[in-house]
Coordinates of C-alpha atoms in Angstrom, one line a residue:
M137 CA 0.0 0.0 0.0
D138 CA 1.3 3.5 -0.9
N139 CA 1.7 5.2 2.5
S140 CA 1.3 8.7 1.0
V141 CA -2.3 7.9 -0.2
H142 CA -5.0 9.6 1.9
Q143 CA -6.9 6.5 3.1
I144 CA -10.6 6.2 3.8
A145 CA -11.8 3.5 6.2
I146 CA -15.2 2.5 7.5
R147 CA -15.9 0.3 10.5
V148 CA -19.3 -1.4 10.7
D149 CA -20.3 -3.4 13.8
G150 CA -16.7 -4.1 14.6
V151 CA -15.4 -4.8 11.1
T152 CA -13.0 -2.3 9.5
S153 CA -12.7 -2.0 5.8
Y154 CA -10.3 0.2 3.8
L155 CA -11.9 1.4 0.6
L156 CA -8.7 1.3 -1.5
T157 CA -7.7 -2.3 -0.5
D158 CA -10.9 -4.2 0.1
N159 CA -11.9 -5.8 -3.2
N160 CA -15.5 -6.1 -2.0
W161 CA -16.1 -2.4 -2.8
K162 CA -17.6 -1.6 -6.2
F163 CA -17.3 1.9 -7.6
K164 CA -19.1 4.1 -10.1
F165 CA -17.7 7.4 -11.2
S166 CA -19.4 10.4 -12.8
Y167 CA -19.7 14.2 -12.7
F168 CA -22.6 16.4 -12.0
K169 CA -24.2 17.7 -15.2
D170 CA -22.3 20.8 -16.4
S171 CA -20.3 21.0 -13.3
L172 CA -16.9 19.7 -12.3
I173 CA -18.2 18.0 -9.1
D174 CA -17.7 14.3 -9.0
E175 CA -20.0 11.7 -7.7
I176 CA -18.4 8.5 -6.6
I177 CA -20.7 5.7 -5.5
A178 CA -19.1 2.9 -3.5
I179 CA -21.1 -0.2 -2.5
N180 CA -20.0 -3.1 -0.3
N181 CA -22.6 -5.8 -0.4
N182 CA -20.8 -7.8 2.3
L183 CA -20.9 -4.9 4.7
K184 CA -24.3 -3.8 3.4
I185 CA -23.1 -0.2 3.1
K186 CA -23.4 2.4 0.4
I187 CA -21.3 5.5 0.3
V188 CA -21.8 8.5 -2.0
F189 CA -18.9 11.0 -2.3
N190 CA -19.4 14.4 -3.9
D191 CA -15.9 16.0 -4.2
F192 CA -14.9 19.4 -5.6
I193 CA -12.4 22.2 -5.5
D194 CA -14.2 25.3 -4.3
V195 CA -14.2 27.9 -7.0
K196 CA -13.5 30.8 -4.7
L197 CA -11.7 29.3 -1.7
N198 CA -8.4 27.4 -1.5
A199 CA -10.2 24.3 -0.4
F200 CA -11.0 20.7 -1.3
I201 CA -14.5 19.7 0.0
R202 CA -16.0 16.2 0.2
N203 CA -19.6 15.7 1.1
I204 CA -20.2 12.1 2.2
K205 CA -23.5 10.2 2.5
I206 CA -23.3 6.7 4.1
T207 CA -26.5 4.6 3.9
N208 CA -27.1 1.5 6.0
L209 CA -28.5 -1.2 3.7
D210 CA -29.0 -3.7 6.5
D211 CA -32.3 -4.2 8.3
K212 CA -31.0 -3.3 11.7
T213 CA -29.4 -0.3 13.5
R214 CA -25.6 -0.4 13.2
D215 CA -22.6 1.2 14.7
I216 CA -20.9 3.0 11.8
R217 CA -17.5 4.7 12.1
L218 CA -15.9 6.7 9.2
F219 CA -12.2 7.4 9.3
M220 CA -10.6 10.1 7.1
H221 CA -6.8 10.0 6.8
Q222 CA -4.3 12.7 5.7
A223 CA -0.8 12.0 4.5
F224 CA 0.6 15.1 2.8
V225 CA 3.9 15.1 0.9
I226 CA 4.4 18.9 1.1
G227 CA 6.6 20.5 -1.5
E228 CA 6.7 17.3 -3.7
A229 CA 9.3 15.8 -1.4
V230 CA 9.1 13.2 1.3
S231 CA 11.2 14.6 4.1
N232 CA 11.3 14.8 7.9
M233 CA 10.5 18.5 8.0
D234 CA 6.7 18.4 8.3
T235 CA 4.6 19.0 11.4
A236 CA 1.0 18.0 12.2
Q237 CA -0.9 19.3 15.2
Y238 CA -4.4 19.1 16.6
L239 CA -6.0 22.5 17.0
P240 CA -8.5 22.2 19.9
S241 CA -10.0 25.7 19.5
S242 CA -10.7 25.1 15.8
K243 CA -11.5 21.4 16.0
A244 CA -9.2 20.7 13.2
I245 CA -5.8 19.2 12.3
R246 CA -3.0 21.3 10.8
H247 CA -0.2 20.0 8.6
Y248 CA 2.5 22.4 7.6
K249 CA 6.0 22.9 6.2
G250 CA 7.3 26.4 5.6
H251 CA 4.8 28.5 3.6
R252 CA 2.5 25.6 3.0
V253 CA -0.3 25.0 5.5
F254 CA -3.2 22.5 5.2
I255 CA -6.1 22.3 7.7
A256 CA -8.2 19.2 7.7
S257 CA -11.6 19.1 9.4
G258 CA -15.2 18.0 9.1
I259 CA -18.6 17.9 10.8
M260 CA -21.4 15.4 11.2
D261 CA -24.7 16.6 12.6
D262 CA -23.1 20.0 13.3
K263 CA -20.5 18.4 15.5
P264 CA -16.8 17.9 14.8
F265 CA -15.0 14.5 14.6
D266 CA -15.0 12.7 17.9
Q267 CA -11.5 11.1 17.8
Y268 CA -8.2 11.8 16.1
S269 CA -4.6 10.5 15.9
I270 CA -1.4 12.1 14.6
G271 CA 1.7 10.0 13.8
L272 CA 4.4 9.0 11.3
F273 CA 4.3 7.1 8.1
G274 CA 6.9 5.4 5.9
I275 CA 9.8 5.8 8.4
E276 CA 10.9 4.0 11.5
G277 CA 9.0 0.9 10.4
L278 CA 5.7 2.7 10.7
E279 CA 3.0 2.3 8.1
G280 CA 1.0 5.3 9.2
S281 CA -1.6 6.5 11.6
Y282 CA -4.4 5.2 9.4
R283 CA -3.6 1.7 11.0
D284 CA -5.0 3.2 14.2
A285 CA -8.4 2.6 12.7
D286 CA -7.9 -1.1 12.7
D287 CA -9.6 -1.5 16.1
G288 CA -12.0 1.4 15.7
E289 CA -10.5 3.6 18.4
L290 CA -7.9 6.3 17.8
S291 CA -5.1 7.2 20.2
M292 CA -5.8 10.9 20.5
S293 CA -2.1 11.7 20.0
N294 CA -2.1 15.4 19.1
V295 CA 1.3 16.4 17.6
E296 CA 4.2 14.9 15.6
H297 CA 7.0 16.2 13.4
G298 CA 8.9 14.4 10.7
Q299 CA 7.1 12.4 8.0
V300 CA 3.7 12.9 9.5
D301 CA 0.2 11.8 8.9
S302 CA -3.1 12.1 10.7
I303 CA -6.6 10.5 10.9
M304 CA -10.0 11.6 12.3
R305 CA -13.2 9.6 13.2
F306 CA -16.9 10.2 12.8
K307 CA -19.2 7.8 14.7
K308 CA -22.9 7.3 14.6
D309 CA -25.6 4.6 15.2
V310 CA -27.5 4.4 11.9
A311 CA -30.9 2.7 11.5
F312 CA -31.9 0.7 8.4
N313 CA -32.0 2.8 5.2
E314 CA -31.0 5.8 7.2
E315 CA -28.1 8.0 6.3
M316 CA -24.9 9.3 8.1
I317 CA -23.9 12.6 6.5
V318 CA -20.3 13.9 6.9
N319 CA -18.9 17.1 5.5
Y320 CA -15.1 16.9 5.2
W321 CA -12.7 19.5 3.9
I322 CA -9.1 20.5 3.5
S323 CA -8.3 24.2 3.4
A324 CA -4.9 25.6 2.2
G325 CA -2.9 28.7 2.6
T326 CA 0.6 30.1 2.6
N327 CA 0.2 30.8 6.4
M328 CA -1.9 29.6 9.2
R329 CA -4.2 32.6 9.2
D330 CA -5.1 32.2 5.6
A331 CA -5.8 28.5 5.9
L332 CA -7.9 29.1 9.0
D333 CA -9.9 31.8 7.4
V334 CA -10.9 29.4 4.6
H335 CA -11.7 26.7 7.2
N336 CA -13.9 29.2 9.1
K337 CA -15.6 30.3 5.9
I338 CA -16.6 26.7 5.1
L339 CA -18.0 26.3 8.6
E340 CA -19.9 29.5 8.4
D341 CA -21.4 28.9 4.9
G342 CA -21.8 25.1 5.2
A343 CA -20.2 22.6 2.8
Y344 CA -23.4 22.0 0.9
N345 CA -23.8 25.7 0.3
R346 CA -20.3 25.8 -1.0
Q347 CA -21.2 22.9 -3.3
E348 CA -24.2 24.8 -4.7
L349 CA -22.1 28.0 -5.3
T350 CA -19.6 25.9 -7.2
I351 CA -22.3 24.3 -9.4
K352 CA -23.6 27.8 -10.2
W353 CA -20.1 29.0 -11.0
W354 CA -19.4 26.2 -13.4
R355 CA -22.7 26.7 -15.2
S356 CA -22.0 30.4 -15.6
W357 CA -18.4 29.7 -16.9
L358 CA -19.8 27.4 -19.5
K359 CA -22.2 30.0 -21.0
P360 CA -19.8 31.0 -23.9
A361 CA -19.9 27.4 -25.0
E362 CA -23.6 26.7 -24.7
K363 CA -24.8 27.8 -28.1
I364 CA -21.9 26.0 -29.8
A365 CA -22.6 22.8 -27.7
D366 CA -26.1 22.7 -29.1
Q367 CA -24.6 22.2 -32.6
I368 CA -22.3 19.4 -31.5
P369 CA -23.8 15.9 -32.4
S370 CA -25.5 14.4 -29.4
K371 CA -23.0 11.5 -29.1
Y372 CA -20.2 14.0 -28.5
K373 CA -22.0 16.8 -26.7
N374 CA -21.5 15.7 -23.1
H375 CA -17.9 14.8 -23.8
F376 CA -17.4 18.2 -25.4
I377 CA -18.6 20.0 -22.2
Q378 CA -16.8 17.7 -19.8
S379 CA -13.5 18.1 -21.8
L380 CA -13.8 21.8 -21.6
M381 CA -14.3 21.7 -17.8
L382 CA -11.3 19.3 -17.6
V383 CA -9.2 21.8 -19.5
K384 CA -10.3 24.6 -17.1
S385 CA -9.4 22.4 -14.1
Q386 CA -5.8 22.3 -15.2
I387 CA -5.4 26.1 -15.6
D388 CA -3.9 27.8 -12.6
N389 CA -5.0 31.3 -11.4
S390 CA -1.4 32.4 -12.3
G391 CA -2.1 31.7 -15.9
A392 CA 0.0 28.5 -16.0
I393 CA -1.7 25.6 -17.9
L394 CA -0.6 22.3 -16.5
A395 CA 0.1 19.4 -18.9
S396 CA -1.4 17.0 -16.4
S397 CA -2.1 16.9 -12.7
D398 CA -1.7 13.1 -12.7
N399 CA 1.4 12.2 -10.8
S400 CA 1.0 8.4 -11.0
V401 CA 3.8 8.3 -13.6
L402 CA 6.3 9.0 -10.7
K403 CA 6.2 5.3 -10.0
S404 CA 8.1 4.7 -13.2
N405 CA 9.5 8.1 -14.2
R406 CA 11.8 10.6 -12.7
D407 CA 9.3 13.3 -12.9
A408 CA 5.6 14.0 -13.6
Y409 CA 3.7 16.3 -16.0
C410 CA 2.8 18.9 -13.4
Y411 CA 4.4 21.7 -15.5
C412 CA 3.4 24.3 -17.9
W413 CA 4.9 23.7 -21.4
P414 CA 4.3 26.9 -23.3
R415 CA 3.6 24.8 -26.5
D416 CA 0.9 22.7 -24.7
G417 CA -0.5 25.8 -23.2
A418 CA -0.8 27.5 -26.6
F419 CA -2.5 24.5 -28.2
I420 CA -4.8 24.1 -25.2
L421 CA -6.0 27.7 -25.4
W422 CA -7.0 27.5 -29.0
P423 CA -10.5 26.1 -28.5
L424 CA -11.1 28.5 -25.6
I425 CA -10.1 31.5 -27.8
R426 CA -12.4 30.3 -30.5
L427 CA -15.3 29.9 -28.0
G428 CA -14.8 33.5 -26.7
F429 CA -13.2 32.8 -23.4
Y430 CA -11.0 35.7 -22.3
E431 CA -9.6 35.4 -18.8
E432 CA -7.7 32.2 -19.3
P433 CA -5.8 33.2 -22.5
Y434 CA -5.1 36.7 -21.0
N435 CA -3.7 35.2 -17.8
F436 CA -1.6 32.7 -19.8
F437 CA 0.0 35.4 -21.9
R438 CA 0.8 37.4 -18.8
F439 CA 2.4 34.3 -17.3
C440 CA 4.5 33.9 -20.5
K441 CA 5.5 37.5 -20.6
K442 CA 6.8 37.3 -17.0
A443 CA 8.5 33.9 -17.6
M444 CA 10.2 35.0 -20.9
H445 CA 14.0 35.0 -20.9
P446 CA 15.5 38.5 -21.3
N447 CA 16.7 37.4 -24.8
G448 CA 13.1 36.8 -25.9
Y449 CA 12.6 33.1 -25.8
L450 CA 10.8 30.7 -23.5
M451 CA 12.4 27.8 -21.6
H452 CA 11.5 24.1 -21.8
K453 CA 8.8 24.2 -19.1
Y454 CA 7.8 26.0 -16.0
L455 CA 6.3 25.4 -12.6
A456 CA 2.9 27.1 -11.9
D457 CA 4.7 29.9 -10.0
G458 CA 6.6 30.8 -13.1
S459 CA 10.0 29.4 -12.0
V460 CA 11.8 27.2 -14.6
G461 CA 11.0 23.5 -14.4
S462 CA 13.3 20.5 -14.6
S463 CA 14.9 19.7 -17.9
W464 CA 17.1 17.1 -19.6
H465 CA 18.2 19.6 -22.3
P466 CA 21.8 20.9 -22.0
Y467 CA 23.4 24.2 -23.1
L468 CA 26.4 22.3 -24.6
H469 CA 24.9 20.0 -27.3
K470 CA 26.3 16.7 -28.7
D471 CA 27.7 18.4 -31.8
G472 CA 29.6 20.9 -29.7
A473 CA 27.1 23.7 -30.4
I474 CA 26.3 26.1 -27.5
A475 CA 22.7 27.1 -27.5
P476 CA 19.8 27.6 -25.1
P477 CA 18.2 24.3 -23.9
I478 CA 14.9 25.1 -25.5
Q479 CA 12.3 24.1 -28.1
E480 CA 11.8 27.1 -30.3
D481 CA 8.3 26.0 -31.3
E482 CA 7.2 26.9 -27.8
T483 CA 8.2 30.6 -28.2
A484 CA 6.7 30.6 -31.7
L485 CA 3.4 29.1 -30.7
V486 CA 2.9 31.7 -27.9
V487 CA 3.3 34.4 -30.5
Y488 CA 1.0 32.5 -32.9
M489 CA -1.7 32.0 -30.3
F490 CA -1.5 35.6 -29.0
A491 CA -2.2 36.8 -32.5
Q492 CA -5.3 34.6 -32.7
F493 CA -6.4 36.0 -29.3
Y494 CA -5.9 39.6 -30.4
F495 CA -7.6 39.3 -33.8
E496 CA -10.5 37.5 -32.1
N497 CA -11.0 40.4 -29.6
K498 CA -9.5 43.4 -31.4
K499 CA -8.8 45.1 -28.0
Q500 CA -6.1 47.8 -28.4
D501 CA -5.1 47.5 -24.8
L502 CA -3.9 43.9 -25.5
L503 CA -1.4 45.3 -28.0
E504 CA -0.4 48.1 -25.5
E505 CA 0.2 45.5 -22.8
F506 CA 1.9 42.7 -24.8
Y507 CA 3.4 44.1 -28.1
D508 CA 6.5 45.8 -26.8
S509 CA 7.0 43.7 -23.8
M510 CA 6.5 40.2 -25.3
I511 CA 5.7 40.0 -29.0
K512 CA 8.5 42.2 -30.1
P513 CA 11.3 40.5 -28.1
M514 CA 10.1 37.1 -29.1
A515 CA 9.8 37.9 -32.8
N516 CA 13.2 39.6 -32.8
W517 CA 14.8 36.6 -31.1
M518 CA 13.3 34.2 -33.7
T519 CA 14.5 36.5 -36.5
S520 CA 18.0 36.5 -35.0
Y521 CA 18.0 32.7 -34.6
I522 CA 18.1 31.8 -38.3
N523 CA 20.8 29.9 -40.1
D524 CA 22.5 32.3 -42.6
D525 CA 23.2 29.5 -45.1
L526 CA 19.9 27.6 -44.9
K527 CA 17.6 30.6 -44.2
L528 CA 15.8 28.3 -41.7
P529 CA 15.7 28.5 -37.9
K530 CA 18.8 27.2 -36.2
P531 CA 18.6 23.9 -34.3
S532 CA 16.6 23.6 -31.1
Y533 CA 14.9 20.6 -29.5
D534 CA 12.0 19.1 -31.4
L535 CA 8.5 19.2 -29.9
W536 CA 8.9 15.6 -28.7
E537 CA 11.9 16.8 -26.6
Q538 CA 14.4 14.3 -28.1
Y539 CA 16.7 15.8 -30.7
F540 CA 18.6 19.1 -31.2
V541 CA 17.9 19.6 -34.9
I542 CA 16.1 21.8 -37.5
N543 CA 12.7 20.2 -37.0
T544 CA 10.0 20.5 -39.7
F545 CA 7.2 21.2 -37.2
T546 CA 9.3 23.9 -35.5
V547 CA 10.2 25.6 -38.8
S548 CA 6.5 25.6 -39.7
A549 CA 5.5 27.2 -36.4
V550 CA 8.3 29.8 -36.6
Y551 CA 7.2 30.7 -40.2
S552 CA 3.6 31.3 -39.2
S553 CA 4.4 33.1 -36.0
L554 CA 6.6 35.6 -37.8
L555 CA 3.9 36.3 -40.3
L556 CA 1.4 36.9 -37.6
A557 CA 3.9 39.0 -35.6
S558 CA 4.2 41.1 -38.8
S559 CA 0.4 41.6 -38.8
L560 CA 0.5 42.5 -35.1
A561 CA 3.3 45.1 -35.8
E562 CA 1.0 46.6 -38.5
S563 CA -1.8 46.9 -36.0
A564 CA 0.7 48.5 -33.6
H565 CA 1.8 50.9 -36.4
D566 CA 5.4 49.5 -36.2
E567 CA 5.9 49.4 -39.9
K568 CA 9.7 48.7 -39.6
M569 CA 9.3 45.5 -37.7
A570 CA 6.4 44.4 -39.8
V571 CA 8.6 44.5 -42.9
I572 CA 11.5 42.7 -41.1
W573 CA 9.5 39.9 -39.7
R574 CA 7.5 39.3 -42.8
S575 CA 10.7 39.2 -44.8
A576 CA 12.2 36.6 -42.5
A577 CA 9.0 34.5 -42.8
E578 CA 9.1 34.7 -46.5
E579 CA 12.7 33.6 -46.6
I580 CA 11.8 30.6 -44.4
K581 CA 9.0 29.6 -46.8
K582 CA 11.3 29.8 -49.8
A583 CA 13.9 27.7 -48.1
A584 CA 11.4 25.1 -46.8
N585 CA 11.5 22.8 -49.9
V586 CA 14.6 21.2 -48.4
L587 CA 12.3 19.7 -45.8
Y588 CA 10.4 17.5 -48.2
D589 CA 11.6 14.0 -49.2
K590 CA 10.6 13.6 -52.8
E591 CA 11.7 10.0 -52.9
N592 CA 9.7 8.8 -49.9
K593 CA 6.9 11.4 -50.5
M594 CA 7.0 12.6 -46.9
F595 CA 8.3 15.5 -45.0
Y596 CA 11.6 14.8 -43.2
R597 CA 11.2 14.9 -39.5
S598 CA 14.3 17.1 -39.3
I599 CA 17.5 18.0 -41.0
K600 CA 20.9 18.9 -39.5
Q601 CA 23.9 20.7 -40.9
V602 CA 27.2 18.9 -40.1
N603 CA 30.4 20.3 -41.7
N604 CA 28.4 22.1 -44.4
N605 CA 26.7 18.9 -45.3
L606 CA 23.0 18.1 -44.6
T607 CA 21.8 15.0 -42.9
Y608 CA 18.2 14.0 -43.0
D609 CA 16.0 12.2 -40.5
K610 CA 13.5 10.3 -42.6
T611 CA 11.4 9.0 -39.7
I612 CA 7.7 9.2 -40.5
D613 CA 6.4 11.7 -38.0
V614 CA 2.9 13.0 -37.9
S615 CA 3.9 16.4 -36.6
S616 CA 6.0 17.1 -39.7
F617 CA 3.0 16.7 -41.8
Y618 CA 0.6 18.5 -39.4
G619 CA 2.9 21.5 -38.8
S620 CA 3.4 22.0 -42.5
F621 CA -0.3 21.9 -43.1
M622 CA -1.6 23.7 -40.0
F623 CA 0.8 26.6 -40.1
G624 CA 0.7 27.1 -43.9
L625 CA 4.3 26.3 -44.7
F626 CA 2.9 24.4 -47.6
S627 CA -0.6 25.0 -49.0
A628 CA -3.3 22.5 -47.9
D629 CA -3.9 21.4 -51.5
S630 CA -0.2 21.0 -52.4
N631 CA 1.3 17.8 -53.6
E632 CA 3.7 17.7 -50.6
I633 CA 0.8 17.8 -48.1
A634 CA -1.4 15.3 -50.0
S635 CA 1.4 12.8 -50.6
S636 CA 2.7 13.0 -47.0
F637 CA -0.8 12.3 -45.7
E638 CA -1.0 9.2 -47.9
T639 CA 2.4 8.1 -46.7
I640 CA 1.2 8.4 -43.1
K641 CA -2.0 6.5 -43.8
R642 CA 0.0 3.7 -45.5
T643 CA 2.7 3.5 -42.9
F644 CA 0.4 3.3 -39.9
N645 CA -2.4 1.4 -41.7
Q646 CA -4.5 4.3 -40.4
E647 CA -7.9 3.5 -42.0
T648 CA -7.8 0.1 -40.3
N649 CA -6.2 1.1 -37.0
I650 CA -7.8 4.6 -36.9
G651 CA -5.4 5.8 -34.2
V652 CA -1.8 6.7 -35.1
P653 CA 1.4 7.1 -33.0
R654 CA 3.4 10.3 -33.0
F655 CA 6.0 8.7 -35.2
L656 CA 7.2 5.4 -36.5
N657 CA 8.8 3.2 -33.8
D658 CA 7.9 5.5 -30.9
N659 CA 9.2 3.6 -27.8
Y660 CA 7.6 5.8 -25.2
Y661 CA 5.5 3.3 -23.2
R662 CA 5.6 0.9 -26.1
T663 CA 5.5 -2.7 -24.7
S664 CA 7.1 -4.5 -27.7
G665 CA 8.5 -4.0 -31.1
S666 CA 5.7 -5.8 -32.8
Y667 CA 3.8 -2.6 -33.6
A668 CA 4.7 1.0 -34.6
G669 CA 4.0 2.6 -31.3
N670 CA 1.2 3.6 -29.0
Y671 CA -1.5 5.7 -30.5
W672 CA -1.5 9.2 -29.3
F673 CA -4.9 11.0 -29.2
V674 CA -3.3 14.3 -30.2
S675 CA -1.7 13.0 -33.4
S676 CA -4.8 11.0 -34.3
L677 CA -7.0 14.1 -33.9
W678 CA -4.6 16.0 -36.1
L679 CA -5.5 13.6 -38.9
A680 CA -9.2 14.1 -38.2
Q681 CA -8.6 17.9 -38.6
Y682 CA -7.0 17.3 -42.0
Y683 CA -9.9 15.1 -43.1
L684 CA -12.2 17.9 -42.2
E685 CA -10.1 20.3 -44.2
K686 CA -10.7 18.0 -47.2
T687 CA -14.4 17.8 -46.3
E688 CA -14.0 14.1 -45.7
D689 CA -16.3 14.3 -42.6
E690 CA -17.0 10.6 -42.4
Q691 CA -13.3 9.7 -42.0
A692 CA -12.9 12.4 -39.4
E693 CA -16.0 11.1 -37.6
L694 CA -14.4 7.6 -37.4
I695 CA -11.5 9.1 -35.6
L696 CA -13.7 11.1 -33.3
D697 CA -15.8 8.0 -32.5
W698 CA -12.6 6.1 -31.8
V699 CA -11.2 8.8 -29.5
T700 CA -14.6 9.1 -27.7
S701 CA -14.6 5.3 -27.1
K702 CA -11.3 5.5 -25.3
M703 CA -12.4 8.2 -22.9
E704 CA -13.5 7.3 -19.3
E705 CA -17.2 6.8 -20.0
K706 CA -18.7 9.0 -17.2
T707 CA -15.9 11.6 -16.7
S708 CA -14.6 12.0 -20.3
I709 CA -11.0 11.8 -19.0
L710 CA -8.7 11.3 -22.0
A711 CA -5.2 9.9 -21.5
E712 CA -2.1 10.7 -23.5
Q713 CA -1.8 7.4 -25.3
Y714 CA -3.6 4.1 -26.1
N715 CA -1.6 0.9 -26.2
P716 CA -3.1 -1.4 -28.8
E717 CA -1.2 -4.4 -27.6
L718 CA -2.5 -4.1 -24.0
N719 CA -5.9 -2.7 -25.2
K720 CA -5.8 0.1 -22.6
N721 CA -4.9 3.7 -22.1
V722 CA -1.4 4.4 -20.8
S723 CA 0.6 7.3 -19.4
V724 CA -1.0 10.3 -17.7
A725 CA -4.8 10.9 -17.6
P726 CA -6.1 13.4 -18.1
L727 CA -3.6 14.9 -20.6
T728 CA -4.9 18.4 -21.0
W729 CA -3.7 18.7 -24.5
S730 CA -5.7 15.5 -25.5
S731 CA -8.9 17.1 -24.1
S732 CA -8.3 20.4 -25.8
E733 CA -7.5 18.8 -29.1
Y734 CA -10.7 16.8 -28.9
V735 CA -12.7 20.1 -28.3
A736 CA -10.8 21.8 -31.2
T737 CA -11.6 19.0 -33.6
L738 CA -15.3 19.1 -32.7
L739 CA -15.2 22.9 -33.4
D740 CA -13.7 22.1 -36.8
Y741 CA -16.4 19.5 -37.3
I742 CA -19.2 21.9 -37.0
S743 CA -17.6 24.7 -39.0
P744 CA -18.8 26.9 -40.7
K745 CA -22.0 26.1 -38.8
G746 CA -20.4 27.3 -35.5
V747 CA -16.8 28.4 -34.8

């Protein structure tokens, strides 16, 4: 058992059951309609107990709230005890620096380390939990204080420091078919006062009132999408709405857009996806911009402006507070070149998406706030970072974070972003820069023919200049095709685009398999060499978008149906990949980019009827 998991236990007439380890529990998962409040129904026929959890993050308070309803399904009155356990790993590191304390005046338990404070509490019938225990987990041979629930009685130990956890108890005699209702919450703050203020506000308002306020907020937030949602085919409509809400759930108030909040990959990887990749963020924003959302794009561009390197580029990835995230990209590269450890497409796509945002809204104050401070330095840097011989962007890491090369997708993104930067310059009456950036973009387009492999009828994944000679990576990569098409490096009806698409279909047997990997022989989470690689939902949806461009709606619909079938049925959660050998989704879930690409494809599907 993972000791850092917050356990839930229930004891009925002397028998204790842990919900995460007792296989007699059967679960159903869903969301409230048009609201990101989950409903988890847990039934244990052996214990004759039904539990309904309604969980949500409060939309105004820094709090997680869980409203719990326990129903006695037996034909007699029973002694029921609910145990709620807390095992925080504060600061993403297991250490011996945490403290947990019982707060008698607040009837709550505080966990803290430095400027991170969490207060756990709850009530039943307007009364607080009746017992508690604070202890250690994962060190000194101790499993955790949750084991104190084994006998149904807690030790009432009220303080501990180190690798700490805590548990609280709610106890009630419940008659047949009657309910035991518990309101549980965790408030958070950067100091004790802030966390206690949130705790007291929940007590004052009531947890169910906070739930109703949260439902109303979500339904209000969804209003820009309501008319469009009515045009979405019924088989996709609910998934469209839930995918939008999932995207919103991964957007921090700071403007950072997290790739995924799923940290389960830490069991096998060195790191998780809890970062803001500017590229992901830009793609994720696209459907929101098209639907008319304003706050989320605006905050993201403010985040990028603040995070931007003084030279005008964006780093590999960022934490939600704007600090630079971990990276495996060096400054000194394998070929001896010294260059920033970045992926240039991330800078380009922020410029590209800001232009979409500006031209959608046409607010002059957006130019006043972002043109000189972000667009101009980014476009100037991209213009300066061009190979004099090839007239193409210099090497940087590709969008899949693997190779320091001149990548076709990156070239496409830089080309389009410089064109759009030129248009922004014209709107800002900066004619000089408009000419410079447009000229740079046009030179890239003229030089781009070198990126197409006439023999194999496919775009090269990348090229590299070594001792004045070019080397070519002929790997079939969907992003090379998509970037060239999406960003207009080659016209949508060109022979290069059409033949590359046919090569992709043939290579991956796409019309039979429907889904496609990122590229041929993609080993990321691949379980054997007997197939080309796991199918990525993002790359598969890119093909659907091209089918829609060609008005082959039926082919696009096959992909949309396939992607929809791989979602979690009740929650619409979409993972990063699907493993055809194991017949299951793999890697993180949700992947925010997958959800947003699904929404974007549905918007394409109803165009020009909608957006």
